[in-house]
PDB file of C-alpha atoms in Angstrom:
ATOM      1  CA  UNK X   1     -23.830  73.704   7.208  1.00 57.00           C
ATOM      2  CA  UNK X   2     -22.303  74.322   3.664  1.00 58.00           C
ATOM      3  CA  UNK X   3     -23.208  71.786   0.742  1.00 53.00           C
ATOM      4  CA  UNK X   4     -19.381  71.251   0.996  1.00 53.00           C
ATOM      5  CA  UNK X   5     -19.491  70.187   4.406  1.00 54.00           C
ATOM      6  CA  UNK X   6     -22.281  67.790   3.787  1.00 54.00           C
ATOM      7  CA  UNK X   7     -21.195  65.890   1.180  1.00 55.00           C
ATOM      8  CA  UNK X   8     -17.976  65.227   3.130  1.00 52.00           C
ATOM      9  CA  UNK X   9     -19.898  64.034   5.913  1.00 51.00           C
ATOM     10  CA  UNK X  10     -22.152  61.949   3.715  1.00 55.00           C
ATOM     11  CA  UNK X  11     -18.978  60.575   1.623  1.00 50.00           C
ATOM     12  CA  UNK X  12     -17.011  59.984   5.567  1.00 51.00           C
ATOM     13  CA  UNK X  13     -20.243  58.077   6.537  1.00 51.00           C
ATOM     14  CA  UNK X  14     -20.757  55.755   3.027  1.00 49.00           C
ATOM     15  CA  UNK X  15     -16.753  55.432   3.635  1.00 42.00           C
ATOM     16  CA  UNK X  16     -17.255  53.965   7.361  1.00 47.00           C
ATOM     17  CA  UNK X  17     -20.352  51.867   5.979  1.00 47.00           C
ATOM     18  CA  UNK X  18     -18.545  49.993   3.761  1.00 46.00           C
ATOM     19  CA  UNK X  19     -15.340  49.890   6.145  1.00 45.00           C
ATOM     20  CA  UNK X  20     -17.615  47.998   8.714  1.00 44.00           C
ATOM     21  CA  UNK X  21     -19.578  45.580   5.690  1.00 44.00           C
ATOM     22  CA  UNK X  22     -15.992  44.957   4.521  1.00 44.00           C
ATOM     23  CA  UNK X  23     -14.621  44.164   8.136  1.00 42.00           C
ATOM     24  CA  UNK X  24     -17.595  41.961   8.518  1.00 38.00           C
ATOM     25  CA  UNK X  25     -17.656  39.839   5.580  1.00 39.00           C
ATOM     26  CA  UNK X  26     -13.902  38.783   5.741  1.00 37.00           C
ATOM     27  CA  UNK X  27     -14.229  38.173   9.450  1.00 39.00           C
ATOM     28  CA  UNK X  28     -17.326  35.586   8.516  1.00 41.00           C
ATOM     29  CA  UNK X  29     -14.923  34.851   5.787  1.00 47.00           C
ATOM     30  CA  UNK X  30     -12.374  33.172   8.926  1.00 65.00           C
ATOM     31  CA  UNK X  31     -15.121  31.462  10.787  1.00 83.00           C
ATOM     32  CA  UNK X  32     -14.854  28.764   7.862  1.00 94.00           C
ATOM     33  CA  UNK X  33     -11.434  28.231   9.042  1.00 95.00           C
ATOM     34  CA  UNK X  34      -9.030  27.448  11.644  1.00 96.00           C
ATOM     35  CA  UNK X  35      -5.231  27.074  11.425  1.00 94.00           C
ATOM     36  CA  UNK X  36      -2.109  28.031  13.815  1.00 97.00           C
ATOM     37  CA  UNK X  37      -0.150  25.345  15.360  1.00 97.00           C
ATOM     38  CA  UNK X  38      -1.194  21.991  16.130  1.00 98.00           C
ATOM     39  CA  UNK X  39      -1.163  19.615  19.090  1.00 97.00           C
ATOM     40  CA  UNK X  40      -1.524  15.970  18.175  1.00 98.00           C
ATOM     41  CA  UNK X  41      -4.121  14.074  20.634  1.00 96.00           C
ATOM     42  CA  UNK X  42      -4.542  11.147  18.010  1.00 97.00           C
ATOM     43  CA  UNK X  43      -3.996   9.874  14.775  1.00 97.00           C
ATOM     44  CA  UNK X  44      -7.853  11.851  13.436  1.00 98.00           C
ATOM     45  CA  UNK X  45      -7.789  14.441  15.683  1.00 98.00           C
ATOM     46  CA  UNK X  46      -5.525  17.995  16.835  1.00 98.00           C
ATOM     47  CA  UNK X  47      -5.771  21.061  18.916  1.00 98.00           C
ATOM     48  CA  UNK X  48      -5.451  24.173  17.559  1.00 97.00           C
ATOM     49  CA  UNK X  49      -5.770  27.340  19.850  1.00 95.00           C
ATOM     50  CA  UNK X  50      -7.674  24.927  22.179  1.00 95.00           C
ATOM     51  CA  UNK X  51     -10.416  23.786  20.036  1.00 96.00           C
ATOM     52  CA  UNK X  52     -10.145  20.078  19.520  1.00 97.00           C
ATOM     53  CA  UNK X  53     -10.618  19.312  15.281  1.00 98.00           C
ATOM     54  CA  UNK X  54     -11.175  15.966  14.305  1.00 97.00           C
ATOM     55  CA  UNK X  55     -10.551  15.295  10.519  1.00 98.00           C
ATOM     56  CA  UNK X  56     -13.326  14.774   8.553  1.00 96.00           C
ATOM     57  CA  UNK X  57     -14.155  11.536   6.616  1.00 97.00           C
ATOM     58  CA  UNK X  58     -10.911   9.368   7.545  1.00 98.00           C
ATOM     59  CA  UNK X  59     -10.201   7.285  10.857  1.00 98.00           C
ATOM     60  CA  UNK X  60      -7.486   6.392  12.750  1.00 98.00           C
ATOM     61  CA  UNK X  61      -6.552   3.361  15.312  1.00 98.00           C
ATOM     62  CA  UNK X  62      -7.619   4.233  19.200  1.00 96.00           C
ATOM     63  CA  UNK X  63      -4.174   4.561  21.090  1.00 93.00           C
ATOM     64  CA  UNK X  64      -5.087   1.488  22.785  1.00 95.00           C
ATOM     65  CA  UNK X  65      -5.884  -0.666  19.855  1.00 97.00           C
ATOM     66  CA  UNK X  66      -3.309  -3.330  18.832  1.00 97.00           C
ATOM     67  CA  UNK X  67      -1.809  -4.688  15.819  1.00 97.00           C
ATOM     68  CA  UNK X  68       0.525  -7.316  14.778  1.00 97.00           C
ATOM     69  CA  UNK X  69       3.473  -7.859  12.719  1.00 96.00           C
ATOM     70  CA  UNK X  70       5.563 -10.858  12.715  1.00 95.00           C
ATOM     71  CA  UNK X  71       3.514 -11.913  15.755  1.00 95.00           C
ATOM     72  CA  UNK X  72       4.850  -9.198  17.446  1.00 97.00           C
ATOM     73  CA  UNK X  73       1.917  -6.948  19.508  1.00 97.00           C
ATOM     74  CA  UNK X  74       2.070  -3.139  18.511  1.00 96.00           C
ATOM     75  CA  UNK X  75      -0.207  -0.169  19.542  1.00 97.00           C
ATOM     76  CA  UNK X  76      -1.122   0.709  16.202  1.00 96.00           C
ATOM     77  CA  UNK X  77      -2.811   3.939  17.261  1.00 97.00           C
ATOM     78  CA  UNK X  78       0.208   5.516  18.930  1.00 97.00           C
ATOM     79  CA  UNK X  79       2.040   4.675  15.404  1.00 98.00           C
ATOM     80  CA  UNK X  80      -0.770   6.801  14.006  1.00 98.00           C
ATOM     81  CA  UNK X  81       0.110   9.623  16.303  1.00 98.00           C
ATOM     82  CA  UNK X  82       3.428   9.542  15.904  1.00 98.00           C
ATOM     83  CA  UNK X  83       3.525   9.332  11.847  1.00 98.00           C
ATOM     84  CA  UNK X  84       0.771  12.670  12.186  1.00 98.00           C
ATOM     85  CA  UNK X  85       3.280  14.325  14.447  1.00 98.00           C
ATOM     86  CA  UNK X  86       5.873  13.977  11.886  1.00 98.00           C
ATOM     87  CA  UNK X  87       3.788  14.817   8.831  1.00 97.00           C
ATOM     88  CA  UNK X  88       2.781  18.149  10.805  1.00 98.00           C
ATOM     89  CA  UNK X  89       6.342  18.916  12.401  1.00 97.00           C
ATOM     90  CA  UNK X  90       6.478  22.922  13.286  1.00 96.00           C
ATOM     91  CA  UNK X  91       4.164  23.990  10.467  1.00 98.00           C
ATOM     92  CA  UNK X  92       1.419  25.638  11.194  1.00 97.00           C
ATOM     93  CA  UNK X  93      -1.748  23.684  10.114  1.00 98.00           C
ATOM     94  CA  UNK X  94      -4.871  24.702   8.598  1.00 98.00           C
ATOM     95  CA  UNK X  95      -8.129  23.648   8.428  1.00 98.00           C
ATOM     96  CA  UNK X  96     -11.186  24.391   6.458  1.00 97.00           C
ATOM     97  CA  UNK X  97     -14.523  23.623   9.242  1.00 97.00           C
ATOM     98  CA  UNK X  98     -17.497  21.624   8.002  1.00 95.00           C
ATOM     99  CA  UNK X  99     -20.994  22.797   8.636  1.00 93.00           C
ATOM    100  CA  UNK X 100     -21.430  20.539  11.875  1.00 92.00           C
ATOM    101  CA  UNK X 101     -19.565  19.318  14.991  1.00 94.00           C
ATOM    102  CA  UNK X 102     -19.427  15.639  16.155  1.00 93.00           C
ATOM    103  CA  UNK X 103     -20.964  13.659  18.460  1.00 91.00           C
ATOM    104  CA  UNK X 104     -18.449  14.920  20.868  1.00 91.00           C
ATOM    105  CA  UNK X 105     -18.903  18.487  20.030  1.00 94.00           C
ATOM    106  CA  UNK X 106     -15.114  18.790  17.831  1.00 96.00           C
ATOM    107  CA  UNK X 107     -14.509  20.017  14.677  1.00 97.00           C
ATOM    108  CA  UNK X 108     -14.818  17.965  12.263  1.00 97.00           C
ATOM    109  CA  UNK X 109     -12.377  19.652   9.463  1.00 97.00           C
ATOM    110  CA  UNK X 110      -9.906  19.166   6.688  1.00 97.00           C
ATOM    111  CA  UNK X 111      -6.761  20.181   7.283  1.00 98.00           C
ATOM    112  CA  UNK X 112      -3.765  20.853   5.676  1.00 98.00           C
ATOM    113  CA  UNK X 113       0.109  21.596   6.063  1.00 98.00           C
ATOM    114  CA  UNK X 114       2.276  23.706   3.468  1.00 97.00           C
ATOM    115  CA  UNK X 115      -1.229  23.365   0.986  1.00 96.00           C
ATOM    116  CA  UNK X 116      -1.224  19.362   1.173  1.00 98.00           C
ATOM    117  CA  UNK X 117      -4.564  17.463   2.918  1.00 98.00           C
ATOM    118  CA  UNK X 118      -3.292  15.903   6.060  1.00 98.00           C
ATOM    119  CA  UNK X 119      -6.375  13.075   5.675  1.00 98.00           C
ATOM    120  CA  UNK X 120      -4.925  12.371   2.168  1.00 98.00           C
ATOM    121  CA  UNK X 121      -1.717  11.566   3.235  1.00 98.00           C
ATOM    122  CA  UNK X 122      -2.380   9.582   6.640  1.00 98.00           C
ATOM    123  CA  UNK X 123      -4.492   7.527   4.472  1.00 98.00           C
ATOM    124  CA  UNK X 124      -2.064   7.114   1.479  1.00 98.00           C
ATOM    125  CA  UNK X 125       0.849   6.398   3.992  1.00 98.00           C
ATOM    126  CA  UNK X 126      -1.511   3.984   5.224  1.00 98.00           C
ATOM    127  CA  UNK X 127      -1.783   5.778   9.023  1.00 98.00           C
ATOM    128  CA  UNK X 128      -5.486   5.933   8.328  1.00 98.00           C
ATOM    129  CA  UNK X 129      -8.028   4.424   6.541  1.00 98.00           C
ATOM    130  CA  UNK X 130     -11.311   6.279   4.587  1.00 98.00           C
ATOM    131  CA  UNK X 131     -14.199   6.181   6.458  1.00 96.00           C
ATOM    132  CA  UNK X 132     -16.767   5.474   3.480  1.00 93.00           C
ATOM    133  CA  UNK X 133     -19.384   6.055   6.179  1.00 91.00           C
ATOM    134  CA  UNK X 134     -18.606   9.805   6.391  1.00 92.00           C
ATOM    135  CA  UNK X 135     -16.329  10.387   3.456  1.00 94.00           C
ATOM    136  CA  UNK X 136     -18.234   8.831   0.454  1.00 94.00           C
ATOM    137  CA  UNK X 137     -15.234   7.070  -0.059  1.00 95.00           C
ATOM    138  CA  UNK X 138     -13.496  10.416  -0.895  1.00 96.00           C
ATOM    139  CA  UNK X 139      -9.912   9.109   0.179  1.00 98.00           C
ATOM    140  CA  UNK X 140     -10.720   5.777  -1.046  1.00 98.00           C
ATOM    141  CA  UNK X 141      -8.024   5.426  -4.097  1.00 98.00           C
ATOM    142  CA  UNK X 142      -5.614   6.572  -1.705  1.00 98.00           C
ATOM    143  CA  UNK X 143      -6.218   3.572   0.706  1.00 98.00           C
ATOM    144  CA  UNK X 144      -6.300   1.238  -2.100  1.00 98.00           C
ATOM    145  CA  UNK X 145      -3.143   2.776  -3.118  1.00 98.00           C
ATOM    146  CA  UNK X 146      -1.756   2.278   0.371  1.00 98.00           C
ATOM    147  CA  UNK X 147      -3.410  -1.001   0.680  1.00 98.00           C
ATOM    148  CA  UNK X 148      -2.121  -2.050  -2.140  1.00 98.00           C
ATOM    149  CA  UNK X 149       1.738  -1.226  -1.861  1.00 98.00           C
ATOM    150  CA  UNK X 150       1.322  -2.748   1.878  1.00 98.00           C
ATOM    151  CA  UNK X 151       2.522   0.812   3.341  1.00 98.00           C
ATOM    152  CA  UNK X 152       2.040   1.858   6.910  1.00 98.00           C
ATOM    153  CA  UNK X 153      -0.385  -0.202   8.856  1.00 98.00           C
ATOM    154  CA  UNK X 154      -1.415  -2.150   5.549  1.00 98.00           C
ATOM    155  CA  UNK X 155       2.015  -4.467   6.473  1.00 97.00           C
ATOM    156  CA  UNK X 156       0.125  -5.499   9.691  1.00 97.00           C
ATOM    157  CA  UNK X 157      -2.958  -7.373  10.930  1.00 97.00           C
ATOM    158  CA  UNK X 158      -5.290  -5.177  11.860  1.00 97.00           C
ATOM    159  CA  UNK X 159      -8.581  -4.052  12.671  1.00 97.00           C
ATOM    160  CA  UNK X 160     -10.660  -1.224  11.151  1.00 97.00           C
ATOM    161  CA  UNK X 161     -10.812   1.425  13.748  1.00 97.00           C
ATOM    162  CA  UNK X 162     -14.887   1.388  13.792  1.00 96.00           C
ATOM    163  CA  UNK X 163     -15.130  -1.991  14.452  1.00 96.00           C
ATOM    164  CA  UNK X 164     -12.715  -2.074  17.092  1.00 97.00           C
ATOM    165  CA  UNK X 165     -14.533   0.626  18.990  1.00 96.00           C
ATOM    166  CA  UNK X 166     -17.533  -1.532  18.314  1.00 95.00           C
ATOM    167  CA  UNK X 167     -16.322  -4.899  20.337  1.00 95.00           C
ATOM    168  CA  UNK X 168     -14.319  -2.695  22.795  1.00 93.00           C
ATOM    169  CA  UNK X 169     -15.585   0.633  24.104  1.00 83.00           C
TER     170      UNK X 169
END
């Protein structure tokens, strides 16, 4: 074989190397994230491309769980839905995956629409609250900000998600 012939052949090879180390890091690059469109299953938590993501560090009412206004009995958790349904519309959504899955084996992710945090604004909206416990209070000027102006669920008497869960399931 000519010393032509080799070095094309070596060059060809270092060019498929790198191809394939290239390939490889951007595809580990995606494994960090997940995005396309999103199905709503509660006011923390979506489906994207079948894998259930719950969003990290807030919390949302359980579609069961009931709050008042005006005396009046409301299912605070399907108003959660419905306000994350709306924030999301037909945008695609995505999410950047923590290091480790729940307790129930989702996602636990933050995700975002058109470069905005969906956690940020459920909780400034006042569709969510911060879950110090997981978030170290990360989205807590947000709920005071929420909390504050009396917006979303903030008008109502309520119960924090964790402790509802606590007396009831």
């Amino acid at each position: 074989m000519s010393l032509m012939k080799k070095r094309n052949l070596n060059l060809s090879n270092i060019l498929i190397i790198f191809f394939i180390i290239s390939f490889s890091i951007s595809n580990s690059e995606d494994l960090n994230f997940i995005y396309g469109k999103a199905i709503v299953t509660d006011g923390d938590t979506i489906k994207i491309n079948g894998e259930k993501i719950r969003f990290g560090g807030i919390d949302a009412p359980e579609k069961e769980q009931i709050c008042y206004l005006n005396g009046k009995k409301f299912f605070c958790g399907k108003i959660s839905s419905q306000k994350l349904k709306e924030m999301i519309g037909k945008n695609e959504v995505k999410c950047i995956k923590e290091k480790n899955r729940d307790r129930y084996r989702r996602i636990i992710a933050e995700c975002f629409v058109n470069g905005n945090s969906i956690s940020k604004n459920m909780v400034k909206n006042g569709y969510a609250f911060d879950y110090a416990k997981y978030s170290k209070n990360k989205y807590s000027k947000y709920q005071e900000y929420a909390k504050k102006n009396k917006l979303g669920l903030w008008k109502m008497k309520f119960e924090y998600p964790w402790l509802w869960r606590k007396k009831n399931k």
